[in-house]
Amino acid sequence: MGAMKRNLLLSLAVIAFLSGSAMAAVTPEQTTDPEYMINQGYSQLTAEDVFMLKSRAAGKPIEPLYEKNQNKFVRACRKFYAYLDPGIDGVDRLHHDINPSPSLSDL
């Protein structure tokens, strides 16, 4: 009778172990990954905004995640207009890097 109880307890323990829920740990870094956000139903714009905010907080240079498909003529006209009017952000981004020292990209 003792062996039967031991086998029953062992089989119940195995069943309880196998029927337990799988606890998948997802870190905040993974939940703010652009690919994960898009797969969860967020738009590309939201994913790119979160990516740029994370890059800015980490002190990394901000680059656009997704390039917009524009005609070369339209892109050239926008860059020229942005060159003439310094109040416009010519790169069509929500955020931009602020560099206090002058560089060639300022021209």
CSV table of C-alpha atoms in Angstrom, one decimal:
chain,number,residue,atom,x,y,z
A,1,MET,CA,0.0,0.0,0.0
A,2,GLY,CA,2.9,2.4,0.7
A,3,ALA,CA,4.2,2.1,-2.9
A,4,MET,CA,0.8,2.9,-4.3
A,5,LYS,CA,0.5,6.1,-2.2
A,6,ARG,CA,4.0,7.1,-3.2
A,7,ASN,CA,3.1,6.6,-6.9
A,8,LEU,CA,-0.1,8.4,-6.5
A,9,LEU,CA,1.5,11.4,-4.8
A,10,LEU,CA,4.3,11.4,-7.4
A,11,SER,CA,1.8,11.3,-10.3
A,12,LEU,CA,-0.3,14.1,-8.7
A,13,ALA,CA,2.9,16.2,-8.3
A,14,VAL,CA,3.8,15.7,-11.9
A,15,ILE,CA,0.2,16.6,-13.1
A,16,ALA,CA,0.2,19.7,-10.9
A,17,PHE,CA,3.6,20.7,-12.2
A,18,LEU,CA,2.6,20.2,-15.8
A,19,SER,CA,-0.7,21.9,-15.5
A,20,GLY,CA,0.7,25.1,-13.9
A,21,SER,CA,0.6,28.2,-16.0
A,22,ALA,CA,3.7,29.3,-17.9
A,23,MET,CA,4.8,32.6,-16.5
A,24,ALA,CA,6.5,34.4,-19.4
A,25,ALA,CA,8.3,37.4,-18.1
A,26,VAL,CA,8.3,40.4,-20.4
A,27,THR,CA,10.5,43.3,-19.5
A,28,PRO,CA,9.6,47.0,-20.1
A,29,GLU,CA,12.5,47.1,-22.6
A,30,GLN,CA,10.8,44.4,-24.6
A,31,THR,CA,7.3,46.0,-24.4
A,32,THR,CA,8.7,49.3,-25.8
A,33,ASP,CA,10.5,47.6,-28.7
A,34,PRO,CA,9.1,49.0,-32.0
A,35,GLU,CA,8.5,45.5,-33.5
A,36,TYR,CA,6.7,44.3,-30.4
A,37,MET,CA,4.5,47.4,-30.3
A,38,ILE,CA,3.5,47.1,-34.0
A,39,ASN,CA,2.7,43.4,-33.4
A,40,GLN,CA,0.5,44.4,-30.4
A,41,GLY,CA,-1.5,46.8,-32.7
A,42,TYR,CA,0.1,50.1,-32.2
A,43,SER,CA,0.8,52.3,-35.3
A,44,GLN,CA,4.2,52.9,-36.8
A,45,LEU,CA,4.1,56.5,-35.8
A,46,THR,CA,3.5,55.5,-32.1
A,47,ALA,CA,6.3,53.0,-32.2
A,48,GLU,CA,8.7,55.5,-33.8
A,49,ASP,CA,7.7,58.1,-31.2
A,50,VAL,CA,8.5,55.7,-28.3
A,51,PHE,CA,11.8,54.7,-30.0
A,52,MET,CA,12.8,58.4,-30.4
A,53,LEU,CA,11.9,59.2,-26.8
A,54,LYS,CA,13.9,56.2,-25.5
A,55,SER,CA,16.8,57.2,-27.6
A,56,ARG,CA,16.7,60.8,-26.4
A,57,ALA,CA,16.5,59.7,-22.7
A,58,ALA,CA,19.5,57.4,-23.3
A,59,GLY,CA,21.5,60.2,-25.0
A,60,LYS,CA,21.7,58.3,-28.3
A,61,PRO,CA,21.4,60.1,-31.7
A,62,ILE,CA,17.9,60.1,-32.9
A,63,GLU,CA,17.3,58.5,-36.3
A,64,PRO,CA,14.0,57.9,-38.0
A,65,LEU,CA,12.8,54.3,-37.7
A,66,TYR,CA,10.8,54.2,-40.9
A,67,GLU,CA,11.7,56.2,-44.0
A,68,LYS,CA,8.8,58.0,-45.7
A,69,ASN,CA,8.5,57.2,-49.4
A,70,GLN,CA,8.5,60.6,-51.1
A,71,ASN,CA,9.2,61.7,-54.6
A,72,LYS,CA,12.7,63.0,-55.1
A,73,PHE,CA,11.4,66.3,-56.5
A,74,VAL,CA,9.1,66.8,-53.6
A,75,ARG,CA,11.9,66.0,-51.1
A,76,ALA,CA,14.3,68.5,-52.9
A,77,CYS,CA,11.6,71.2,-52.8
A,78,ARG,CA,11.0,70.7,-49.1
A,79,LYS,CA,14.7,70.8,-48.3
A,80,PHE,CA,15.1,74.0,-50.3
A,81,TYR,CA,12.1,75.6,-48.6
A,82,ALA,CA,13.4,74.5,-45.2
A,83,TYR,CA,16.8,76.1,-46.1
A,84,LEU,CA,15.1,79.4,-46.9
A,85,ASP,CA,12.8,79.3,-43.8
A,86,PRO,CA,14.8,78.5,-40.7
A,87,GLY,CA,11.7,78.2,-38.6
A,88,ILE,CA,10.8,74.9,-40.3
A,89,ASP,CA,12.2,71.6,-39.3
A,90,GLY,CA,13.3,70.3,-42.7
A,91,VAL,CA,13.7,66.7,-41.9
A,92,ASP,CA,10.0,65.9,-41.2
A,93,ARG,CA,10.6,64.5,-37.8
A,94,LEU,CA,8.6,64.8,-34.6
A,95,HIS,CA,11.8,65.4,-32.6
A,96,HIS,CA,15.3,66.5,-33.6
A,97,ASP,CA,18.7,66.4,-32.0
A,98,ILE,CA,19.9,69.7,-30.6
A,99,ASN,CA,23.6,70.2,-31.1
A,100,PRO,CA,24.9,73.6,-29.8
A,101,SER,CA,28.1,73.5,-32.0
A,102,PRO,CA,27.9,74.4,-35.7
A,103,SER,CA,28.4,71.6,-38.3
A,104,LEU,CA,28.2,71.1,-42.0
A,105,SER,CA,24.7,69.7,-41.7
A,106,ASP,CA,23.5,73.2,-40.6
A,107,LEU,CA,23.9,74.5,-44.2
